[in-house]
Amino acid sequence: MSRLLKFNIFRYNPEDDQSTPHMQEFVLEETDSMTLFIALNRIREEQDPALQFDFCCRAGICGSCGMVINGRPGLACHTKTRDLPGEITLLPLPVFKLVGDLSVDTGTWFRDMYTATESWIHTTKEFDPDALEERMDNKDAVAIYELERCVECGCCISACGTARLREDFMGAAALNRVARFLIDPRDQRTENDYYEIIGNDMGIFGCMGLLACEDVCPKHLPLQNQLGFLRRKMGITSLKRIFRK
Amino acid sequence: MQTIYTDFLVVGAGLAGERAAVEAADAGFSAICLSLVPARRSHSSAAQGGMQASLGNSVMGEGDCPDVHFADTVKGSDWGCDQEVARMFADTAPIEMRRLAHWGVPWNRVVPGKSIYYKGGKQFEKVEAKEKEGLIMARSFGGTAKWRTCYTSDGTGHAVMCTMDNRCAQVGVEVHDKTEAISLIQDGDTCYGVVARCLRTGELRVYLSKATMIAAGGFGRIYPNTTNAVICDGGAHTMCVDTGVVPMGNMEAVQFHPTGIVPTDILVTEGCRGDGGTLLDVDEKRFMDIYEPEKAELASRDVVSRWMTHHMREGHGVKSPYGEHLWLDIRHLGEEHITGKLREVYEICTYFLGVDPIHQLIPVRPTQHYSMGGVRTNRDGAAYGLKGLFAAGEAACWDMHGFNRLGGNSLAETVVAGGIIGRKIAEYLQGSETEFKTGLINDEVKKQQSRINALINGTNGSENIYKVRAAMQDALHKGANIFRNQDGLETCVASLQEALVRSKKVGLRSNGKGVNPELAAALKLEGQVKMALMVAYGALMRTESRGSHNREDFTARNDRDWLNRTLAYWKKADDTLPTLDYEPATEVVEIPPGDRGYGKSEIISADDKKE
């Protein structure tokens, strides 16, 4: 006989007048290789068809299923029940607006972030369809990809002390995004340009250095190094700006 | 009720949809993409392998050109494709890859000098040319004559998706995420946009547009076991089926992959078998060497999937709470190989299964992977049947894949087709004026609202959505899978017809308020069953084997009678079967039908046709 798992799941449907925030208990028999993806779908199909949660790729690539699992933000698709105790508490990610139950709106947050960081290559060069591609060092390409692996799950933002205190803090995902363009030789922005975006308390100087972001990142991005890298760069830029005045 | 107007509306915000939207925006038009999820979560981002384009930069790609790429694509399609489209695709792919590089994709680049590569488990050496340093590199893929697959480490789809979404932000393409289109606004002649449901509040919203595009990916979720993301449920296709005038092309052409892991159907790469992994049955005995003495596990995708299914049918499958499966054994390859060269496989097994492939067997089964069929369009991406409606990417049957698509050609298709069709749409927008009839719009909204009310109130019955959906999936799994024959398909069609009756009697168990997931599933169920019937009935009627469509009772590829494309319509809402029609596979013939060069080669020639 396998374990009977007890799930305590946060429930609240903001679109239903009758609904109030509360925890609800579900019991499910554990099966081999059970992940939270399987468990939550079974609960929805067999016990409560209204239960809201987000999954998309269910393979750790898309970042949809970030939630707080027994107190820690993580991806539910690659969380196996056998690595958890028999009692599992699931809560929606904080910081992001609640859609309902375990589902939050990360889309709006990240779209605002693209706008704020101007998350695209800034160049005056025009694309010429008849020309050979512009050459690039493979090392640069690999380094850019290492930072672009972010799946925007929002776990780092939810685990961030500053983001929990201040709504306007950009957070590790946004700073990592800036670092991605800063090292891209195709982007013609200067350090001064980047300073305008992140050289303040909403950006790199707001980071308290608690580094929970890196601890919870399901893609194991080197967030700590990026924050250090940007802080040094922007610190130096800041000094240069003072002395230039 | 909120009404939003835009010149160009895309249902879907994956690579094909966003690429087309960028093209329209560059031409000065407003464009909105609707998406179930934030754009970067689109299933495009899950593609790891790469994109085919004949740049010929790698030493192993020397001499490659669009002609060779074109020939590979036509052969791969088993001559089921539109050769004019395959030609456009092969010619345009190199330009699109370079454009992506300009926009920011960190393609892996050529590193000059010596390096090692593996083929069939053996080690070889190659030397990349100094003069190609820094150009876009390519890797090897099955079914291609040259190394042609452009890639970004093991996350090509993700990297290209990030760049494309950045480009959208830059040129002002709006993405309305958590928004689900539920019906087309159309008068049987022209499409004017969609009625959509907001997945933040549950409210209905109207989107009006001069041009509307379906770019919502595949519909693998009508099968029980699929590698597709949970959003690939065919919801957008069902809107087209509902019109009665827009046909689906080649719905019977469904590709299966031999090694989806059980239970979650995530793929483990063919490389496992390429490097010497073996397939075992319930007694932990090898079986592929019995069926295919020469190639064994290394036979083509279709062949391996077929024998696996056959072996399970013979009673040699492993029973599990998730259904029957077989084992993939890579233990003998050793820790160094598994954690090195097969690292991704190692991670999938440990992360998602809790299986250590160094010491344990991996549970696998053949799994639905790709839909060659979809909304039938002409070469410009315009859907048959409705003016102002377009389709691109996996959602469309454009049709460059015919009956089997090659690895790396699907991801490339998204941006190449998106670009080509996007430009055609910009031309269309330039020259078109539209009048929106408020009566038509109001009627469609009322119709959708009453559908929702009926589901919530249980007016039509109290069938359980998840049980009916499971019945549909089970019927397809049993009858319209890798192996197909008359008996199985007839039973499948009959089961699906029962499911269709039940799908019309679904009632919600929950209250349907807000972003109710049960309601979202219920709204598309009837359409999904109709699509399943298009797959099964199309397969029943096609009495030949071509590409991924394998008939046990008609094993030859029959060019004499079947060198054509199936068009499936659902003409009247009360019909119990789709109406099938056929058109020639291709008008332009650059390469006349011949042997694919792999798999079975029994062919009934078109020359045998009696005059």
Tab-separated table of N, CA and C in Angstrom, chain A residues 16-148:
chain	number	residue	atom	x	y	z
A	16	ASP	N	-15.505	35.208	-7.543
A	16	ASP	CA	-16.705	34.611	-6.945
A	16	ASP	C	-16.978	35.290	-5.597
A	17	ASP	N	-18.127	35.993	-5.481
A	17	ASP	CA	-18.475	36.726	-4.248
A	17	ASP	C	-18.502	35.821	-3.026
A	18	GLN	N	-18.849	34.565	-3.259
A	18	GLN	CA	-19.003	33.623	-2.146
A	18	GLN	C	-17.653	33.122	-1.626
A	19	SER	N	-16.603	33.354	-2.410
A	19	SER	CA	-15.310	32.742	-2.080
A	19	SER	C	-14.521	33.586	-1.085
A	20	THR	N	-13.936	32.920	-0.091
A	20	THR	CA	-13.033	33.600	0.839
A	20	THR	C	-11.721	32.827	0.871
A	21	PRO	N	-10.606	33.515	1.083
A	21	PRO	CA	-9.322	32.800	1.101
A	21	PRO	C	-9.280	31.789	2.244
A	22	HIS	N	-8.921	30.552	1.919
A	22	HIS	CA	-8.817	29.527	2.957
A	22	HIS	C	-7.941	28.389	2.455
A	23	MET	N	-7.585	27.484	3.361
A	23	MET	CA	-6.824	26.303	2.958
A	23	MET	C	-7.804	25.136	2.869
A	24	GLN	N	-7.612	24.300	1.841
A	24	GLN	CA	-8.484	23.140	1.694
A	24	GLN	C	-7.635	21.876	1.632
A	25	GLU	N	-8.172	20.811	2.264
A	25	GLU	CA	-7.416	19.557	2.326
A	25	GLU	C	-7.914	18.557	1.285
A	26	PHE	N	-6.978	17.931	0.592
A	26	PHE	CA	-7.301	16.851	-0.342
A	26	PHE	C	-6.424	15.654	0.006
A	27	VAL	N	-6.959	14.459	-0.179
A	27	VAL	CA	-6.175	13.254	0.083
A	27	VAL	C	-6.065	12.446	-1.210
A	28	LEU	N	-4.856	11.980	-1.481
A	28	LEU	CA	-4.605	11.290	-2.741
A	28	LEU	C	-3.634	10.154	-2.489
A	29	GLU	N	-3.876	9.008	-3.149
A	29	GLU	CA	-2.941	7.905	-2.997
A	29	GLU	C	-1.751	8.122	-3.923
A	30	GLU	N	-0.562	7.974	-3.372
A	30	GLU	CA	0.656	8.209	-4.152
A	30	GLU	C	0.878	7.067	-5.150
A	31	THR	N	1.326	7.412	-6.363
A	31	THR	CA	1.706	6.388	-7.346
A	31	THR	C	3.178	6.578	-7.698
A	32	ASP	N	3.752	5.587	-8.397
A	32	ASP	CA	5.168	5.648	-8.791
A	32	ASP	C	5.449	6.907	-9.597
A	33	SER	N	6.605	7.485	-9.381
A	33	SER	CA	7.060	8.638	-10.166
A	33	SER	C	6.043	9.774	-10.175
A	34	MET	N	5.272	9.913	-9.111
A	34	MET	CA	4.267	10.974	-9.079
A	34	MET	C	4.943	12.339	-8.913
A	35	THR	N	4.550	13.271	-9.777
A	35	THR	CA	5.009	14.646	-9.621
A	35	THR	C	3.809	15.492	-9.193
A	36	LEU	N	4.052	16.726	-8.811
A	36	LEU	CA	2.918	17.590	-8.447
A	36	LEU	C	2.024	17.862	-9.661
A	37	PHE	N	2.607	17.789	-10.863
A	37	PHE	CA	1.803	17.934	-12.084
A	37	PHE	C	0.732	16.841	-12.138
A	38	ILE	N	1.166	15.612	-11.887
A	38	ILE	CA	0.218	14.490	-11.919
A	38	ILE	C	-0.791	14.607	-10.776
A	39	ALA	N	-0.277	14.917	-9.591
A	39	ALA	CA	-1.146	14.973	-8.411
A	39	ALA	C	-2.231	16.047	-8.568
A	40	LEU	N	-1.840	17.246	-8.994
A	40	LEU	CA	-2.817	18.334	-9.087
A	40	LEU	C	-3.852	18.052	-10.179
A	41	ASN	N	-3.416	17.477	-11.280
A	41	ASN	CA	-4.385	17.126	-12.325
A	41	ASN	C	-5.368	16.066	-11.844
A	42	ARG	N	-4.856	15.108	-11.069
A	42	ARG	CA	-5.773	14.088	-10.549
A	42	ARG	C	-6.774	14.696	-9.570
A	43	ILE	N	-6.292	15.609	-8.741
A	43	ILE	CA	-7.216	16.253	-7.797
A	43	ILE	C	-8.299	17.003	-8.570
A	44	ARG	N	-7.880	17.707	-9.632
A	44	ARG	CA	-8.859	18.475	-10.401
A	44	ARG	C	-9.863	17.561	-11.105
A	45	GLU	N	-9.367	16.484	-11.704
A	45	GLU	CA	-10.265	15.636	-12.485
A	45	GLU	C	-11.155	14.752	-11.610
A	46	GLU	N	-10.660	14.394	-10.414
A	46	GLU	CA	-11.415	13.446	-9.601
A	46	GLU	C	-12.120	14.089	-8.405
A	47	GLN	N	-11.605	15.226	-7.915
A	47	GLN	CA	-12.144	15.754	-6.666
A	47	GLN	C	-12.720	17.162	-6.767
A	48	ASP	N	-12.017	18.082	-7.450
A	48	ASP	CA	-12.539	19.444	-7.525
A	48	ASP	C	-12.217	20.080	-8.874
A	49	PRO	N	-13.172	20.020	-9.831
A	49	PRO	CA	-12.905	20.505	-11.184
A	49	PRO	C	-12.645	22.005	-11.263
A	50	ALA	N	-12.889	22.749	-10.197
A	50	ALA	CA	-12.683	24.199	-10.241
A	50	ALA	C	-11.271	24.601	-9.822
A	51	LEU	N	-10.467	23.655	-9.352
A	51	LEU	CA	-9.133	23.996	-8.826
A	51	LEU	C	-8.261	24.646	-9.908
A	52	GLN	N	-7.756	25.857	-9.604
A	52	GLN	CA	-6.935	26.589	-10.570
A	52	GLN	C	-5.450	26.439	-10.273
A	53	PHE	N	-4.707	26.064	-11.308
A	53	PHE	CA	-3.241	26.034	-11.217
A	53	PHE	C	-2.720	26.107	-12.639
A	54	ASP	N	-1.459	26.453	-12.814
A	54	ASP	CA	-0.888	26.598	-14.155
A	54	ASP	C	0.187	25.559	-14.422
A	55	PHE	N	0.038	24.861	-15.537
A	55	PHE	CA	1.118	24.057	-16.084
A	55	PHE	C	1.089	24.294	-17.579
A	56	CYS	N	2.232	24.174	-18.229
A	56	CYS	CA	2.189	24.255	-19.683
A	56	CYS	C	3.017	23.124	-20.268
A	57	CYS	N	4.349	23.246	-20.233
A	57	CYS	CA	5.159	22.201	-20.869
A	57	CYS	C	5.263	20.967	-19.992
A	58	ARG	N	5.061	21.086	-18.708
A	58	ARG	CA	5.225	20.068	-17.671
A	58	ARG	C	6.600	19.379	-17.744
A	59	ALA	N	7.593	20.066	-18.332
A	59	ALA	CA	8.917	19.466	-18.500
A	59	ALA	C	10.053	20.392	-18.064
A	60	GLY	N	9.730	21.385	-17.235
A	60	GLY	CA	10.777	22.249	-16.685
A	60	GLY	C	11.363	23.243	-17.666
A	61	ILE	N	10.681	23.497	-18.778
A	61	ILE	CA	11.234	24.374	-19.806
A	61	ILE	C	10.515	25.713	-19.877
A	62	CYS	N	9.223	25.733	-19.527
A	62	CYS	CA	8.437	26.945	-19.783
A	62	CYS	C	8.259	27.840	-18.556
A	63	GLY	N	8.365	27.278	-17.348
A	63	GLY	CA	8.281	28.100	-16.147
A	63	GLY	C	6.891	28.445	-15.653
A	64	SER	N	5.851	27.789	-16.183
A	64	SER	CA	4.470	28.130	-15.806
A	64	SER	C	4.124	27.814	-14.361
A	65	CYS	N	4.697	26.710	-13.843
A	65	CYS	CA	4.122	26.099	-12.643
A	65	CYS	C	4.853	26.475	-11.357
A	66	GLY	N	5.405	27.706	-11.305
A	66	GLY	CA	6.009	28.165	-10.063
A	66	GLY	C	4.958	28.259	-8.965
A	67	MET	N	5.251	27.695	-7.803
A	67	MET	CA	4.357	27.848	-6.640
A	67	MET	C	5.175	27.621	-5.379
A	68	VAL	N	4.589	27.951	-4.233
A	68	VAL	CA	5.320	27.761	-2.984
A	68	VAL	C	4.999	26.366	-2.456
A	69	ILE	N	5.998	25.498	-2.478
A	69	ILE	CA	5.828	24.087	-2.134
A	69	ILE	C	6.464	23.847	-0.767
A	70	ASN	N	5.638	23.562	0.212
A	70	ASN	CA	6.127	23.420	1.588
A	70	ASN	C	7.091	24.552	1.969
A	71	GLY	N	6.656	25.768	1.666
A	71	GLY	CA	7.386	26.950	2.112
A	71	GLY	C	8.448	27.476	1.178
A	72	ARG	N	8.675	26.786	0.070
A	72	ARG	CA	9.786	27.171	-0.805
A	72	ARG	C	9.303	27.323	-2.248
A	73	PRO	N	9.593	28.466	-2.910
A	73	PRO	CA	9.171	28.611	-4.305
A	73	PRO	C	9.914	27.617	-5.199
A	74	GLY	N	9.188	26.993	-6.108
A	74	GLY	CA	9.817	26.030	-7.014
A	74	GLY	C	8.869	25.640	-8.132
A	75	LEU	N	9.386	24.881	-9.104
A	75	LEU	CA	8.553	24.409	-10.197
A	75	LEU	C	7.853	23.113	-9.781
A	76	ALA	N	6.541	23.104	-9.919
A	76	ALA	CA	5.779	21.933	-9.484
A	76	ALA	C	5.971	20.738	-10.413
A	77	CYS	N	6.289	20.999	-11.700
A	77	CYS	CA	6.374	19.880	-12.653
A	77	CYS	C	7.522	18.945	-12.322
A	78	HIS	N	8.629	19.482	-11.826
A	78	HIS	CA	9.707	18.554	-11.516
A	78	HIS	C	9.912	18.360	-10.008
A	79	THR	N	8.821	18.561	-9.279
A	79	THR	CA	8.845	18.208	-7.859
A	79	THR	C	8.156	16.857	-7.695
A	80	LYS	N	8.912	15.871	-7.250
A	80	LYS	CA	8.350	14.529	-7.083
A	80	LYS	C	7.784	14.394	-5.670
A	81	THR	N	6.616	13.791	-5.577
A	81	THR	CA	5.994	13.687	-4.250
A	81	THR	C	6.849	12.842	-3.306
A	82	ARG	N	7.586	11.889	-3.864
A	82	ARG	CA	8.360	11.023	-2.976
A	82	ARG	C	9.507	11.770	-2.278
A	83	ASP	N	9.848	12.972	-2.777
A	83	ASP	CA	10.862	13.784	-2.092
A	83	ASP	C	10.231	14.681	-1.029
A	84	LEU	N	8.927	14.578	-0.851
A	84	LEU	CA	8.227	15.431	0.111
A	84	LEU	C	7.643	14.569	1.228
A	85	PRO	N	7.376	15.175	2.392
A	85	PRO	CA	6.692	14.431	3.456
A	85	PRO	C	5.250	14.132	3.047
A	86	GLY	N	4.560	13.353	3.836
A	86	GLY	CA	3.193	12.957	3.508
A	86	GLY	C	2.211	14.108	3.532
A	87	GLU	N	2.594	15.213	4.129
A	87	GLU	CA	1.718	16.378	4.148
A	87	GLU	C	2.358	17.490	3.306
A	88	ILE	N	1.630	17.934	2.284
A	88	ILE	CA	2.198	18.874	1.321
A	88	ILE	C	1.341	20.141	1.299
A	89	THR	N	1.967	21.279	1.559
A	89	THR	CA	1.236	22.547	1.560
A	89	THR	C	1.603	23.343	0.310
A	90	LEU	N	0.605	23.731	-0.463
A	90	LEU	CA	0.830	24.473	-1.709
A	90	LEU	C	0.176	25.848	-1.641
A	91	LEU	N	0.979	26.879	-1.931
A	91	LEU	CA	0.494	28.260	-1.911
A	91	LEU	C	0.898	28.943	-3.215
A	92	PRO	N	0.141	29.954	-3.653
A	92	PRO	CA	0.539	30.685	-4.860
A	92	PRO	C	1.793	31.520	-4.575
A	93	LEU	N	2.538	31.856	-5.626
A	93	LEU	CA	3.720	32.702	-5.453
A	93	LEU	C	3.289	34.082	-4.961
A	94	PRO	N	3.965	34.629	-3.943
A	94	PRO	CA	3.684	36.015	-3.542
A	94	PRO	C	4.264	36.997	-4.564
A	95	VAL	N	4.067	38.276	-4.356
A	95	VAL	CA	4.494	39.405	-5.193
A	95	VAL	C	3.576	39.548	-6.413
A	96	PHE	N	3.330	38.439	-7.152
A	96	PHE	CA	2.496	38.518	-8.354
A	96	PHE	C	1.020	38.547	-7.975
A	97	LYS	N	0.220	39.166	-8.862
A	97	LYS	CA	-1.207	39.275	-8.588
A	97	LYS	C	-1.867	37.897	-8.679
A	98	LEU	N	-2.718	37.616	-7.722
A	98	LEU	CA	-3.394	36.318	-7.696
A	98	LEU	C	-4.506	36.257	-8.742
A	99	VAL	N	-4.508	35.193	-9.544
A	99	VAL	CA	-5.614	34.973	-10.480
A	99	VAL	C	-6.678	34.117	-9.799
A	100	GLY	N	-6.234	33.112	-9.070
A	100	GLY	CA	-7.150	32.253	-8.319
A	100	GLY	C	-6.416	31.010	-7.854
A	101	ASP	N	-6.688	30.557	-6.634
A	101	ASP	CA	-6.045	29.368	-6.064
A	101	ASP	C	-4.505	29.458	-6.196
A	102	LEU	N	-3.918	28.544	-7.011
A	102	LEU	CA	-2.450	28.527	-7.126
A	102	LEU	C	-1.947	29.295	-8.348
A	103	SER	N	-2.860	29.920	-9.071
A	103	SER	CA	-2.497	30.588	-10.324
A	103	SER	C	-2.245	32.081	-10.096
A	104	VAL	N	-1.095	32.565	-10.566
A	104	VAL	CA	-0.790	33.995	-10.444
A	104	VAL	C	-0.478	34.583	-11.814
A	105	ASP	N	-0.501	35.910	-11.892
A	105	ASP	CA	-0.284	36.597	-13.159
A	105	ASP	C	1.181	37.040	-13.262
A	106	THR	N	2.020	36.160	-13.797
A	106	THR	CA	3.416	36.556	-14.008
A	106	THR	C	3.561	37.316	-15.315
A	107	GLY	N	2.638	37.094	-16.248
A	107	GLY	CA	2.747	37.692	-17.583
A	107	GLY	C	2.841	39.202	-17.545
A	108	THR	N	1.951	39.842	-16.777
A	108	THR	CA	1.937	41.301	-16.714
A	108	THR	C	3.243	41.824	-16.107
A	109	TRP	N	3.680	41.167	-15.036
A	109	TRP	CA	4.915	41.587	-14.363
A	109	TRP	C	6.097	41.546	-15.330
A	110	PHE	N	6.226	40.429	-16.044
A	110	PHE	CA	7.385	40.281	-16.934
A	110	PHE	C	7.283	41.200	-18.148
A	111	ARG	N	6.058	41.439	-18.630
A	111	ARG	CA	5.927	42.349	-19.763
A	111	ARG	C	6.355	43.762	-19.350
A	112	ASP	N	5.973	44.170	-18.146
A	112	ASP	CA	6.414	45.477	-17.653
A	112	ASP	C	7.938	45.510	-17.548
A	113	MET	N	8.505	44.371	-17.168
A	113	MET	CA	9.956	44.296	-17.045
A	113	MET	C	10.645	44.475	-18.402
A	114	TYR	N	10.076	43.842	-19.481
A	114	TYR	CA	10.707	44.016	-20.805
A	114	TYR	C	10.722	45.494	-21.171
A	115	THR	N	9.602	46.148	-20.899
A	115	THR	CA	9.498	47.547	-21.270
A	115	THR	C	10.525	48.372	-20.489
A	116	ALA	N	10.600	48.099	-19.180
A	116	ALA	CA	11.509	48.874	-18.333
A	116	ALA	C	12.977	48.670	-18.720
A	117	THR	N	13.341	47.453	-19.057
A	117	THR	CA	14.752	47.191	-19.388
A	117	THR	C	15.024	47.350	-20.885
A	118	GLU	N	14.000	47.654	-21.656
A	118	GLU	CA	14.104	47.695	-23.122
A	118	GLU	C	14.828	46.445	-23.598
A	119	SER	N	14.132	45.342	-23.357
A	119	SER	CA	14.723	44.020	-23.550
A	119	SER	C	14.800	43.628	-25.017
A	120	TRP	N	15.622	44.344	-25.765
A	120	TRP	CA	15.892	43.967	-27.153
A	120	TRP	C	17.225	44.565	-27.569
A	121	ILE	N	17.776	44.039	-28.662
A	121	ILE	CA	19.070	44.522	-29.156
A	121	ILE	C	18.918	45.959	-29.674
A	122	HIS	N	19.725	46.866	-29.132
A	122	HIS	CA	19.727	48.244	-29.624
A	122	HIS	C	20.881	48.403	-30.605
A	123	THR	N	20.546	48.581	-31.866
A	123	THR	CA	21.603	48.724	-32.862
A	123	THR	C	21.124	49.640	-33.979
A	124	THR	N	22.070	50.300	-34.612
A	124	THR	CA	21.716	51.158	-35.753
A	124	THR	C	21.891	50.399	-37.067
A	125	LYS	N	22.447	49.190	-36.969
A	125	LYS	CA	22.678	48.396	-38.193
A	125	LYS	C	21.354	47.873	-38.745
A	126	GLU	N	21.247	47.913	-40.060
A	126	GLU	CA	20.063	47.385	-40.741
A	126	GLU	C	20.346	45.948	-41.168
A	127	PHE	N	19.328	45.120	-41.166
A	127	PHE	CA	19.513	43.743	-41.641
A	127	PHE	C	19.558	43.727	-43.167
A	128	ASP	N	20.573	43.050	-43.716
A	128	ASP	CA	20.696	42.922	-45.162
A	128	ASP	C	20.479	41.450	-45.543
A	129	PRO	N	19.326	41.144	-46.162
A	129	PRO	CA	19.014	39.738	-46.461
A	129	PRO	C	19.967	39.104	-47.472
A	130	ASP	N	20.716	39.918	-48.205
A	130	ASP	CA	21.623	39.361	-49.210
A	130	ASP	C	23.028	39.120	-48.666
A	131	ALA	N	23.292	39.601	-47.464
A	131	ALA	CA	24.655	39.485	-46.921
A	131	ALA	C	24.791	38.246	-46.059
A	132	LEU	N	26.037	37.826	-45.857
A	132	LEU	CA	26.345	36.751	-44.924
A	132	LEU	C	26.058	37.249	-43.512
A	133	GLU	N	25.763	36.318	-42.594
A	133	GLU	CA	25.523	36.749	-41.217
A	133	GLU	C	26.773	37.382	-40.616
A	134	GLU	N	26.552	38.323	-39.695
A	134	GLU	CA	27.692	38.936	-39.021
A	134	GLU	C	28.336	37.893	-38.105
A	135	ARG	N	29.664	37.871	-38.087
A	135	ARG	CA	30.343	36.839	-37.296
A	135	ARG	C	30.285	37.150	-35.812
A	136	MET	N	30.392	36.119	-35.000
A	136	MET	CA	30.347	36.285	-33.550
A	136	MET	C	31.218	35.191	-32.948
A	137	ASP	N	31.886	35.507	-31.873
A	137	ASP	CA	32.698	34.497	-31.204
A	137	ASP	C	31.766	33.498	-30.523
A	138	ASN	N	32.035	32.212	-30.697
A	138	ASN	CA	31.162	31.202	-30.094
A	138	ASN	C	31.101	31.345	-28.570
A	139	LYS	N	32.217	31.788	-27.983
A	139	LYS	CA	32.229	31.969	-26.515
A	139	LYS	C	31.188	33.010	-26.093
A	140	ASP	N	31.074	34.074	-26.876
A	140	ASP	CA	30.070	35.114	-26.574
A	140	ASP	C	28.657	34.525	-26.667
A	141	ALA	N	28.437	33.744	-27.742
A	141	ALA	CA	27.112	33.153	-27.951
A	141	ALA	C	26.731	32.264	-26.773
A	142	VAL	N	27.687	31.445	-26.333
A	142	VAL	CA	27.414	30.526	-25.231
A	142	VAL	C	27.160	31.304	-23.931
A	143	ALA	N	27.938	32.360	-23.708
A	143	ALA	CA	27.774	33.163	-22.485
A	143	ALA	C	26.400	33.843	-22.468
A	144	ILE	N	25.960	34.348	-23.619
A	144	ILE	CA	24.635	34.992	-23.692
A	144	ILE	C	23.558	33.966	-23.385
A	145	TYR	N	23.685	32.785	-23.998
A	145	TYR	CA	22.664	31.758	-23.787
A	145	TYR	C	22.573	31.352	-22.326
A	146	GLU	N	23.712	31.310	-21.637
A	146	GLU	CA	23.704	30.934	-20.222
A	146	GLU	C	22.757	31.834	-19.427
A	147	LEU	N	22.695	33.120	-19.788
A	147	LEU	CA	21.812	34.051	-19.069
A	147	LEU	C	20.397	34.036	-19.637
A	148	GLU	N	20.290	33.666	-20.910
A	148	GLU	CA	18.968	33.681	-21.539
A	148	GLU	C	18.153	32.442	-21.162
